[in-house]
XYZ file of C-alpha atoms in Angstrom:
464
model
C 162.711 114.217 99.893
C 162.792 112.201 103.183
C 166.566 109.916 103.426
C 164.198 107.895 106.406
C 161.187 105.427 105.458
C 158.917 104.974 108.584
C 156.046 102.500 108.946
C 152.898 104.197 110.450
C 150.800 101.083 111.325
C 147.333 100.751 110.643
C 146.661 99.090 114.432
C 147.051 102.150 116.224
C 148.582 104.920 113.844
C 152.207 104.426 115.579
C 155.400 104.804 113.910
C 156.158 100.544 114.144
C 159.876 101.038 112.461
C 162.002 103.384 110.602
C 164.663 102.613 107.856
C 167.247 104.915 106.460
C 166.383 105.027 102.346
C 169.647 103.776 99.821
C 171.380 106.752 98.194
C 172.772 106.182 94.400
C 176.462 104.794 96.335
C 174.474 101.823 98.113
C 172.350 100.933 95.610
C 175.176 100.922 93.051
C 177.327 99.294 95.180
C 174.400 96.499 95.636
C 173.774 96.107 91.550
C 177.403 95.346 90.884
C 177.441 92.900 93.917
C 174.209 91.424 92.466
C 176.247 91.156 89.227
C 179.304 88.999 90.052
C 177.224 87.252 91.989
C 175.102 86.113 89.469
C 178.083 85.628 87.238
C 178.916 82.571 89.845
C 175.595 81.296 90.554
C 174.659 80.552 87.097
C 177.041 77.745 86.926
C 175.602 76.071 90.022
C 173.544 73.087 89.704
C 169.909 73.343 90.030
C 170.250 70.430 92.574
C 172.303 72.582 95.056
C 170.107 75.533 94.069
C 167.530 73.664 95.275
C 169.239 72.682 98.019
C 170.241 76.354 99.265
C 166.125 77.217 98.032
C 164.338 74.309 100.442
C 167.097 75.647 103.254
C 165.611 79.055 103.026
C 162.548 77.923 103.399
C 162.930 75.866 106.267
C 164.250 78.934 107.838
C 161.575 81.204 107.070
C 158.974 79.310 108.394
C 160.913 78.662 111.316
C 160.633 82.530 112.319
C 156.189 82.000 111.977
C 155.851 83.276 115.291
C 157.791 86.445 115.120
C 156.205 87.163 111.456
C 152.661 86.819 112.185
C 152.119 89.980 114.744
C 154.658 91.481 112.847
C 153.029 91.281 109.617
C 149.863 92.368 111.493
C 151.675 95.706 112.688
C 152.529 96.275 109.390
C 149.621 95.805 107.472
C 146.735 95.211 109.743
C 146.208 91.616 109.326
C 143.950 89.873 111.766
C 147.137 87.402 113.778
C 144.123 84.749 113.077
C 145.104 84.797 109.508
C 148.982 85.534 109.696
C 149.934 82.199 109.322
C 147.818 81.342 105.933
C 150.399 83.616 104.303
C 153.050 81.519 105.733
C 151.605 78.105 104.625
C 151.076 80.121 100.936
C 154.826 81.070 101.189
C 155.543 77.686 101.399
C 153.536 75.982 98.872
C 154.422 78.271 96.758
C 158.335 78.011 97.037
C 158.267 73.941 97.546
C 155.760 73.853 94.598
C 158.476 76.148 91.872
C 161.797 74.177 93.277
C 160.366 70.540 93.091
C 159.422 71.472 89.357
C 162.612 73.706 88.418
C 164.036 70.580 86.829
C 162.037 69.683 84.128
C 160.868 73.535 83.475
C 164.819 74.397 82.814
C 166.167 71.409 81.011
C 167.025 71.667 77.842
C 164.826 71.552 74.813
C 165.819 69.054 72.210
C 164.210 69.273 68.545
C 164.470 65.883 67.584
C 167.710 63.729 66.069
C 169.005 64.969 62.826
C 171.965 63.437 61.033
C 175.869 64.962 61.592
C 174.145 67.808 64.210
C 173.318 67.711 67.941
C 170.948 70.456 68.675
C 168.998 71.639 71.723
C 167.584 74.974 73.304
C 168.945 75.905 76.727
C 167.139 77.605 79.671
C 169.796 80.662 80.161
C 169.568 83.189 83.188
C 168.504 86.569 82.333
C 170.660 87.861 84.962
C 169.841 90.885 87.702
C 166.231 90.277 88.672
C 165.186 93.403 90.499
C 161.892 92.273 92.342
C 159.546 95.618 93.373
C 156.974 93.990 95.586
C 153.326 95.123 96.890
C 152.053 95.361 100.988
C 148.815 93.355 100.786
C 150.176 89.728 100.438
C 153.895 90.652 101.214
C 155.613 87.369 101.638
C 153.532 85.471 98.380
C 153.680 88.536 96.101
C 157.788 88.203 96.742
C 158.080 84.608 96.780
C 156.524 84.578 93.051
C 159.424 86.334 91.857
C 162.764 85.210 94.646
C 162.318 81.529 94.551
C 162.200 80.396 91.037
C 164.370 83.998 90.105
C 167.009 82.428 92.148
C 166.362 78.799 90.912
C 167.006 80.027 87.261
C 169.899 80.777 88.389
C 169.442 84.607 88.687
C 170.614 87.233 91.980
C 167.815 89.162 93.007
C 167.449 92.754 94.524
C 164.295 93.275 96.815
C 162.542 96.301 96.954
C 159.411 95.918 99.099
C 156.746 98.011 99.339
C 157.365 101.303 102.317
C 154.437 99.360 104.153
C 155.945 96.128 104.765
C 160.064 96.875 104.830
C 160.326 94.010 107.660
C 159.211 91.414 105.351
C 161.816 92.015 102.832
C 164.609 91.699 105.634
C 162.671 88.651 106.681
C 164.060 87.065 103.474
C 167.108 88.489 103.895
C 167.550 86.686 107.014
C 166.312 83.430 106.087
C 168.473 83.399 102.830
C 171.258 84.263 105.395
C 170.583 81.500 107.468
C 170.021 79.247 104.278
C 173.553 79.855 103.226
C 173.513 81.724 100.257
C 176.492 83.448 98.544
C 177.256 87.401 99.294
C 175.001 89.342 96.529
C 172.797 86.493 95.596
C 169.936 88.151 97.229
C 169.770 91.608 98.582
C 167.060 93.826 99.910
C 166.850 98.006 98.979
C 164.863 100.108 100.968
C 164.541 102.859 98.062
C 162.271 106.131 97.040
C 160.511 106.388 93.788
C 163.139 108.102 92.266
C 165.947 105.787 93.326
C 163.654 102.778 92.159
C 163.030 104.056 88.915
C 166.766 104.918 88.381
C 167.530 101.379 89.169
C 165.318 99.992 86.636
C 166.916 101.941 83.813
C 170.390 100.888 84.895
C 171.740 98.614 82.662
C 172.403 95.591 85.309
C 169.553 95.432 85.953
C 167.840 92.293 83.680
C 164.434 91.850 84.377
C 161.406 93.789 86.714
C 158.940 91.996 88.159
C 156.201 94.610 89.744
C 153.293 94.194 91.536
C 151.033 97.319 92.424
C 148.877 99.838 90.710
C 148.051 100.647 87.452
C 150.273 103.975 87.580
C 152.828 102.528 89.317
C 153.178 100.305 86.490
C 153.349 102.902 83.518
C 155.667 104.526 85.806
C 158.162 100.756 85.776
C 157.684 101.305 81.482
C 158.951 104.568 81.347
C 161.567 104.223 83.872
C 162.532 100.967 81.176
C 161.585 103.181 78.056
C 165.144 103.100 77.077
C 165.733 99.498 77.905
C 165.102 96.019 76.001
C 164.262 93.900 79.038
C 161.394 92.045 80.315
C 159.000 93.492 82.424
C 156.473 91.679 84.383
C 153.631 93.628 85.721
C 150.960 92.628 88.232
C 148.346 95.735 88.747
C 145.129 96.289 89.280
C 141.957 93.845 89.579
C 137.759 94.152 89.624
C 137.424 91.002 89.512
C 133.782 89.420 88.896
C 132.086 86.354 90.145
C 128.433 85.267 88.371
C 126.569 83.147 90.461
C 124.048 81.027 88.274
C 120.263 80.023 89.140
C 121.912 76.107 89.194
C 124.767 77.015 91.881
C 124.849 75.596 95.441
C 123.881 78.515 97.085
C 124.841 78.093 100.482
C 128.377 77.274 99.367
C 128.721 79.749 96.920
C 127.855 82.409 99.610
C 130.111 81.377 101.907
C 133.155 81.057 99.639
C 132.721 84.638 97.939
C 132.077 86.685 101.310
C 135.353 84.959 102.439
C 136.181 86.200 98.411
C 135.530 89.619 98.815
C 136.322 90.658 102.609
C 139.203 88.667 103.615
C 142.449 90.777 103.980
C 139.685 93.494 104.286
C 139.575 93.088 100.724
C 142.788 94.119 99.674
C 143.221 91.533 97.312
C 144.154 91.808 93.913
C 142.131 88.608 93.255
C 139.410 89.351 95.591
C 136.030 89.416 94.672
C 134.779 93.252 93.563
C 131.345 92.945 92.090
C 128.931 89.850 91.889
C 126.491 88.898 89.108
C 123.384 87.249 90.606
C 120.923 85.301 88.408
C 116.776 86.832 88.669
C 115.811 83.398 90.057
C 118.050 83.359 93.152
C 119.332 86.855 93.729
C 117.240 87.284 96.549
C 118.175 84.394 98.772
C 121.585 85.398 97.915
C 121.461 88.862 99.049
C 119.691 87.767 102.310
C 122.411 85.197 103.053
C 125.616 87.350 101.902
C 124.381 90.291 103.931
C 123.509 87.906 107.092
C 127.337 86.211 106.899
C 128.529 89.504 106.433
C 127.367 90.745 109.535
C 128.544 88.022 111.123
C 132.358 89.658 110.743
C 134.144 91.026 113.787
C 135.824 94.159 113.222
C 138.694 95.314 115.604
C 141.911 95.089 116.056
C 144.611 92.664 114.208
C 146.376 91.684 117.464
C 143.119 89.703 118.673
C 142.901 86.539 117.734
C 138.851 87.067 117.798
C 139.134 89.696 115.029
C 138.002 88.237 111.681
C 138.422 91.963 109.933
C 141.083 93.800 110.418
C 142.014 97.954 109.630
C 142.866 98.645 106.106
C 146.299 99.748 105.615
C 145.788 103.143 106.165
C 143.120 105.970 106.911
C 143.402 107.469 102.778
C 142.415 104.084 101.901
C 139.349 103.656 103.978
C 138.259 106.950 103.030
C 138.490 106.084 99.557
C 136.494 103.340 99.924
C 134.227 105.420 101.716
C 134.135 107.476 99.228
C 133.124 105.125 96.247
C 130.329 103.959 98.778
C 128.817 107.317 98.768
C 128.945 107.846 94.948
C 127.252 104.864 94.713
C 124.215 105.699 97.479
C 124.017 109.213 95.735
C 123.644 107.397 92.580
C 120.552 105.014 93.463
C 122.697 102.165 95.156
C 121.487 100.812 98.446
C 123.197 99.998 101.426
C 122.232 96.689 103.436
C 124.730 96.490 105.927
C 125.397 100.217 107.167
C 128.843 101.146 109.063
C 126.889 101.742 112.190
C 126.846 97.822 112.356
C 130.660 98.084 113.512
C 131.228 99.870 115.939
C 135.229 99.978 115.152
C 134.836 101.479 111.911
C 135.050 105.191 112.077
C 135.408 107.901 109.857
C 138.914 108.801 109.626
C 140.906 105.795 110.948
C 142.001 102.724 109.139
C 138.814 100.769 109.767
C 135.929 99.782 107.633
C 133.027 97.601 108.548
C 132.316 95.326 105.344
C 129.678 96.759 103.033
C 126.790 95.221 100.434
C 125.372 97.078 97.820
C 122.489 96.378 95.678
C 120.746 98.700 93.180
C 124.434 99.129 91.126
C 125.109 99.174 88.037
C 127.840 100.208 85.504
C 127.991 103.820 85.562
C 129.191 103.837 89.383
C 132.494 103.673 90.264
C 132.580 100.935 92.989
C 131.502 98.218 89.327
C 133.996 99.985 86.993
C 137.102 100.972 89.271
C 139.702 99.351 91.377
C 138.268 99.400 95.286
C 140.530 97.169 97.425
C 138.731 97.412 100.262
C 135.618 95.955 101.746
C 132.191 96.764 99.902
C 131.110 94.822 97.141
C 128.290 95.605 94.521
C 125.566 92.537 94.070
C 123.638 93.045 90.412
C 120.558 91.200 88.934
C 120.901 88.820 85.714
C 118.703 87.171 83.886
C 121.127 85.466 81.141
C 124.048 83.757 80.994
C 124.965 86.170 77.573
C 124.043 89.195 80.211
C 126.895 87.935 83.112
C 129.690 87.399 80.852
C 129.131 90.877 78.830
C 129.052 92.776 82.627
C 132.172 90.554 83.493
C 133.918 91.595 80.516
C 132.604 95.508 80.771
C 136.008 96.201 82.271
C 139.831 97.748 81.593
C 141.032 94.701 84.260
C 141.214 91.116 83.995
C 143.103 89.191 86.413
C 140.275 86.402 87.793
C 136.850 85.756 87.165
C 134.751 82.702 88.593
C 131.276 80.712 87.693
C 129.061 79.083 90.487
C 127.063 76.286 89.218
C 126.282 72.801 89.152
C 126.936 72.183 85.476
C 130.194 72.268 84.680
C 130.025 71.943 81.113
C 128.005 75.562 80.857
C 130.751 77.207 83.886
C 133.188 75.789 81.233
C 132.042 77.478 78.243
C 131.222 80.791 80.141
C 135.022 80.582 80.919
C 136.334 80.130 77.473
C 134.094 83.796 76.996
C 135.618 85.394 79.648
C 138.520 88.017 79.594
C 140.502 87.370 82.475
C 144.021 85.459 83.346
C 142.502 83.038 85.609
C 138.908 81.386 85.326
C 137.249 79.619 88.292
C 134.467 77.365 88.176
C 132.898 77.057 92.364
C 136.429 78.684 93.284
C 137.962 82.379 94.036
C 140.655 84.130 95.243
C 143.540 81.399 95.229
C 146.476 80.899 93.578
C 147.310 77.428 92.609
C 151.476 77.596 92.141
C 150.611 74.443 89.142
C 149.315 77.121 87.251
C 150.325 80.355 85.347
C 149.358 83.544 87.364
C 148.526 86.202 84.937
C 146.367 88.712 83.809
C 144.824 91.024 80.712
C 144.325 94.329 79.612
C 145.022 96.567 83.013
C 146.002 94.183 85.253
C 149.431 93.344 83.152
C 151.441 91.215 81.530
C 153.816 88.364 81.818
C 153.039 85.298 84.207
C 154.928 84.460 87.388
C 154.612 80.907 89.228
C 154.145 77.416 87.260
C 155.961 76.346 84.279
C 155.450 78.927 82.498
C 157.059 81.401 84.636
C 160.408 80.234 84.498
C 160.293 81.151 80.748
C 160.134 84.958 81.788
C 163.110 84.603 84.263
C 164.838 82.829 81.739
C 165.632 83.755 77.998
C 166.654 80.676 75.157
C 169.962 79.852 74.057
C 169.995 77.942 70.917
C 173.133 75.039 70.752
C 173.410 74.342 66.623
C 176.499 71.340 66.799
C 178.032 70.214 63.460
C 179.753 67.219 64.632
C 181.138 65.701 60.876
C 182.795 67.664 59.005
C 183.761 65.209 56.044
């Protein structure tokens, strides 16, 4: 096993940094720092955690122009685009601090005579955040921000893609002010990660990656009676009805399905077209599709960038294939970019008609970008092929009436339902998924209950 974690970037296969990897010493060292720090931070106010939180913030944003090619380097996203993850970042954190409040106050029951009673927000403790490449700075700001304004220290792992970005917190906190331990960043292996998890200060795992990678976060806990919150994979499915504002719905779910070369966990994977508009919606996906500019991140012209790495293009590339062996058509064709080659990190986009739900690009995770377009004639036909999968983190409705997109959404099996929307994440709202993709919730309210656990207060205050 390698003691040194290097970044090959996607741009031009160069080594972009190396990192040594924590042995057991640092990162035991680091979880009993996290510890005693959290021990202190508890009994801080939210209003100075807040304080400390909008600091941090401030100071992230601050660094924008160092982040955005450096985030590009990392991960291969187009420097045209860097700075939507930064304006996420910050919505995101501003959004969970203004509301940490009310979300944490305490929960009274109602009067009742000789007794004060009420239910308190409490900590959970060591929050050890394991965080994905693709989004790198939202997927961590779900869990840091409103981990540290329940009054939790938090350990960083970050994916072996995008190290930089966890020391990019690091810094900022730094900057911010925050107390030694508070928030600390672990460049580990798999081994060392999953014999973190099962230590017991460590409180509560959030996780965002695959599907393995999450069984492999349960049996690391298997032992353990903590919370877990998983974020894995995603097909998610958009059905575009006969009613729906075609021109807008076609612009909205290429964007959907190709941006961030459609390594998304929300993205849009497969599309269900009604009979009596399909084909004006192939014609005008495939023509805005085209339309893309493949090429390197570092020009600000390039509206595509590499994916992160050759495997992953060739995996893609592979599910294409199935696919065309299998009866599925291809209306694009790779020739039409002439940066996307066989064996490198880049992939033109791709449209496939002729699909259906025996291939693997309409059943299995792709994260990349192709996308397979099928024919519907029902209503009752779209939501059974939206459902006809082991994921559910999104799934939108295009159409006019929004009393019908409504009630499609109520028969839907997903975390998330969209009606004329994809592939955002509102902060007002709980982000969460079903079956494969996960469990738990991170972001709104409702995600401070995971980072949190309840104290009950039962006060007998006469005793004659």
């Amino acid at each position: 096993m390698t003691d040194t974690l290097k970044v090959i970037s996607p741009v031009d296969g160069s080594v972009y940094a190396e990192r040594p990897l924590a042995g057991w010493p640092e990162i035991d060292g680091a979880l009993s720092t996290a510890k005693a720090a959290q021990a202190a931070w508890k009994l801080v106010p939210i209003a100075e955690r807040a304080s400390l939180c909008l600091r941090f913030v401030d100071a992230f944003v601050a660094m924008k122009d160092d982040i955005v090619p450096e985030l590009a380097w990392q991960m291969g996203r187009p420097i045209a685009y860097g700075a939507g993850e930064i304006r996420g970042f910050e919505e995101r954190a501003r959004y969970m601090v203004a509301i940490a409040g009310d979300a944490l106050a305490d929960i009274a029951p109602g009067p009742k005579e000789g007794f004060r009673r009420w239910i308190r927000r409490e900590p959970v403790g060591v929050v050890l955040a394991v965080a994905a490449w693709n989004y790198p700075y939202l997927i961590a700001v779900n869990s840091v921000v409103p981990a540290i304004m329940a009054g939790n220290s938090v350990v960083l792992k970050h994916s072996g893609q995008t190290p930089l970005c966890a020391e990019r917190f690091a810094m900022a906190l730094e900057k911010a002010g925050a107390p030694d331990g508070l928030f600390q960043v672990l460049h580990m292996s798999h081994e060392m990660t999953e014999k973190t998890i099962a230590d017991p200060r460590v409180d509560f795992v959030n996780f965002t990656g695959s599907v393995s990678g999450g069984h492999a976060v349960v049996h690391a806990a298997k032992d353990r009676f903590i919370g877990i919150g998983l974020e894995l994979g995603g097909k998610d499915p958009a059905y575009v009805r006969a009613d729906a504002n075609l021109p807008f719905a076609i612009e909205n779910l290429v964007d959907g399905a190709y941006f961030n070369s459609g390594q998304s966990c929300c993205g849009k994977e497969r599309l269900y077209v009604h009979a009596d508009v399909y084909d004006d919606f192939v014609e005008g996906f495939v023509d805005l599709t085209k339309k893309y500019k493949l090429g390197s991140p570092l020009d600000p012209e390039t509206t595509i960038g590499p994916m992160v790495r050759a495997s992953s293009a060739a995996f893609v590339r592979g599910q294409i294939e199935q696919a065309k062996r299998a009866g599925a058509r291809a209306l694009v064709g790779e020739a039409h970019f002439p940066a996307s080659k066989p064996g490198t990190p880049y992939l033109g986009p791709e449209v496939l008609v002729d699909v259906n739900h025996q291939m693997d690009v309409m059943r299995e995770e792709t994260f990349g970008p192709v996308i397979g377009i099928m024919k519907v004639t029902s209503d009752d036909e779209a939501v059974a092929l939206m459902n006809d999968s082991p994921y559910g983190l999104t799934a939108s409705v295009w159409t006019e009436d929004e009393e019908a997109g409504e009630k499609i959404g109520e028969r839907v099996e997903t975390g998330t339902f969209f009606l004329n929307r994809c592939d955002y994440l509102d902060p007002a709202l709980a982000w969460t998924g079903v079956k494969d993709t996960g469990r738990g919730a991170t972001l709104s309210r409702v995600g401070y209950e995971y980072l949190t656990r309840p104290k009950s207060y039962h006060l007998r205050t006469k005793t004659k």
